[in-house]
Structure formats: structure tokens, C-alpha cells
Amino acid sequence: MRTRIPHPKAAATATTRAAAALAGLLLVLTACDSSSATDPAPSAADAKNGDSAPVPAVPVPRGEGSRVPYDFNGDGHPDLVINDLVKAPEDPRGDDAGTGIVYGTEDSPLDPAARRLLNARANAAKSGDTLPAAFDAEAACDLDRDGFTDLIVSTDPPYNGVGAPPVPLQILFGSPEGLTGKAVTVRIPAQARFGKEWPEHPVCGDFDGDGSTDLAVTASDGRISFLRGPFARTGAPAGATLLPDGTPYLHAPEPKADTDGDGYDDLVATTRPRTPGTAAEGTLLLGSADGPARPGGTYTFPAEKLPEASLRTKDTKATTGTTRTTLLSHGDFDGDKKADTVVRTTYRGGREDLVALYAAGNTDDPVLTFSTALFLP
Ligand SMILES: [Ca+2]
Ligand SMILES: [Ca+2]
Ligand SMILES: [Ca+2]
Ligand SMILES: [Ca+2]
């Protein structure tokens, strides 16, 4: 259920709502803590941890558009995309719940209460009569230049093996209310398609330096479908060409997409998939007026030492088993212009998890934590 806020500029309303949400959070935590008589009184450090209490959802704050990366509702605060969510305890092998979005707000760098679940049933475009089952976030950028970041997802449309496979990539456009409604399929014109491999691994960037964000997508035999922005709401790019010198996997260079500062974003092609935060080697393809087509030599992604999201639990079974930590984001969530670190650590073979936001320069004490279990119905 969504409350419509008629005047997006009513900052006081937003503050009140955030304060109410925080009060709700504190109440829940207090109730939880009071159940154990031996626990000390809840401190500020306890209150920031959302790993043990349900957090009631609040409306996503309305925005008016911004140029901030990953700002789906355009309120100037970056938002977080979480592809892997924990599953319901009663159905540990069940289907993916979907993709979770946690919005940043005026009062919290990430507000677990301001969250939305995206999935194929609710948000995917049909392929013919068939709704895909998969709906995984792949990239995010403002493809139609309206000030609201758009989400590029991969789906699994049916394919009978005849001709080129359907395009599995879809765009869910951002809006003042964030990511809602139905996605549209990315249109890849025939001249920019090649072979029978699925178009995959979309990478955002202004590769031709014209100010509009473009998409690079894999094609067969190491080709690249270069789709020029801006994109129309139909999913059609402004132009499209096929480029050589790609590989089966494409990535954006990190942390700067324009590695040589010439005004054209660059692209990295690798022969193997890469997990964010891990070391990898690839080939740099420099942006140019013709797109990411100029050879730039070898490119190395350095390995990163990630902090864990540590469960605060007395349940030793959860904390002594195998844990796995993945990098979710290096966005600037607290607005100090420095890259923060958001990680997700899974416990008990993925049956429990914790997401933690660490401010730049402090990987000891997280700003906030929450479990993706809050996306469970
Ligand atoms: Ca936002
Ligand atoms: Ca947009
Ligand atoms: Ca461009
Ligand atoms: Ca460049």
C-alpha cells in the first residue's frame, strides 16, 4: 500500500515520516530486547542494528530527479540493489524471492524500512504470452535522461532455438516513486546483433562521450552490441552498432568508468565471469566517438579485502559455520563524497544473512546493518 504524497517538496513531511519510521524501529527493538531480562538496556549501537527485528515498510520518499548514481526515486540519495535475498525458513530451496531495493533517505544513508521487492511476476515484461521467471539486476544508470536511475535486469524468455534468441534484457525505469511497474525489453536493432548467443552482461557508460548514457552488451563471437543513449521508453536506443574485440564478459572499469579522463567512458572485456571485489584481468576498450572500440591494453581489477557483516547473535551454530561475504556497493551513501562499502555476509549456507554499510575509512564499525529477511512476506 502506497500513500501518495501530493507535494514532493514538503521536506517537513519527509522528516516526520522518517522520524516516525525510526521511532517504529526503536519501539520494535526495545520490545525485542525487553524479552530478555539479562540483556543490558538498548543502546544507540543496538538501535542501528536491524538484524533481529521486523522493520515495518514505509513509503519510498518522492524525488524530483537527480544526477546521483543509483538514485531510482531521484531524491538525491543513492539506493541499494540486492540481488540475492535469504529464503523463507520453511522453503530454503524455494525460488528466488526477487531483487530487493533499499532506499536512502534524508535521515538514513540506507533505510531498511523504505524498501521494495521486485520480481518477474510483478515487474517483468512478457515475451509473447510468457512471463519470465528470472529477474536479476545487472546494471543501473539513467538511460532516458529524466533524472531517475533505471535498472537493467536479465530475464529468461522462452527460446525455441530458431533464429537469434530473444533479448533477455529489460529496463525498469526509475520514477519519483522509485522502481515500480512493468519493465520493457531492450530493443537491439538487427544491425547490432550477431550470432545465436544471448545478449548479456550489459554495462552502462557514456562510451561515445555525447552526454547520454549508453549500453554495451555481449554478442556472439566476441562482438559487442553498442547501444547509444538516450533510450526511449519503448526500450529502443538512439542508435546501435556492432563492435569487434569483445569477449564473453563485459564490465565497467572501477572506480572510474573513464580510466584515462578523456571524456569517454571505457569498457573492460574478460574471458571469465568476475565477482565484484575480486581480482581479474581483462582487456581495456577505450571509449571514442565510435563507442568502446579503441584497444587500451591489459586491465587489472585488484582484489579487495572486504569487511564482514557480523551477526550479533548468541547462536553459535550460525556464527561458526561457513560464511561468505560479497560486495554489494561502493556508493556514497552518507553524502561525504567518499565511497562507502556495503557488503552482504551469508551464514548457514545462505539461510541467514546480514547486510552492513561501512562508511569510508571505517571498516570496524558499521553505520547500519539489516538482514534481507525483511523482504520475506
Ligand atoms: Ca534515492
Ligand atoms: Ca531514467
Ligand atoms: Ca553516449
Ligand atoms: Ca576514456
PDB file of C-alpha atoms and ligand atoms in Angstrom, residues 60-61 66 68 70-79 103-105, ligand 1:
ATOM      1  CA  VAL A  60       9.537   5.418  -0.644  1.00  0.00           C
ATOM      2  CA  PRO A  61      10.283   9.172  -0.387  1.00  0.00           C
ATOM      3  CA  SER A  66      18.935  13.976  -9.589  1.00  0.00           C
ATOM      4  CA  VAL A  68      23.268  10.853  -8.301  1.00  0.00           C
ATOM      5  CA  TYR A  70      21.747   4.561  -8.266  1.00  0.00           C
ATOM      6  CA  ASP A  71      19.075   7.103  -7.355  1.00  0.00           C
ATOM      7  CA  PHE A  72      15.940   5.337  -8.547  1.00  0.00           C
ATOM      8  CA  ASN A  73      13.498   7.787  -6.937  1.00  0.00           C
ATOM      9  CA  GLY A  74      15.559  10.881  -7.782  1.00  0.00           C
ATOM     10  CA  ASP A  75      15.677  12.307  -4.256  1.00  0.00           C
ATOM     11  CA  GLY A  76      19.450  12.830  -4.315  1.00  0.00           C
ATOM     12  CA  HIS A  77      20.203   9.821  -2.098  1.00  0.00           C
ATOM     13  CA  PRO A  78      21.664   6.671  -3.669  1.00  0.00           C
ATOM     14  CA  ASP A  79      19.711   3.461  -3.253  1.00  0.00           C
ATOM     15  CA  TYR A 103      16.247   3.375  -0.497  1.00  0.00           C
ATOM     16  CA  GLY A 104      18.481   6.003   1.065  1.00  0.00           C
ATOM     17  CA  THR A 105      16.598   8.808   2.769  1.00  0.00           C
TER      18      THR A 105
HETATM   19 CA    CA B   1      17.164   7.677  -3.861  1.00  0.00          CA
END
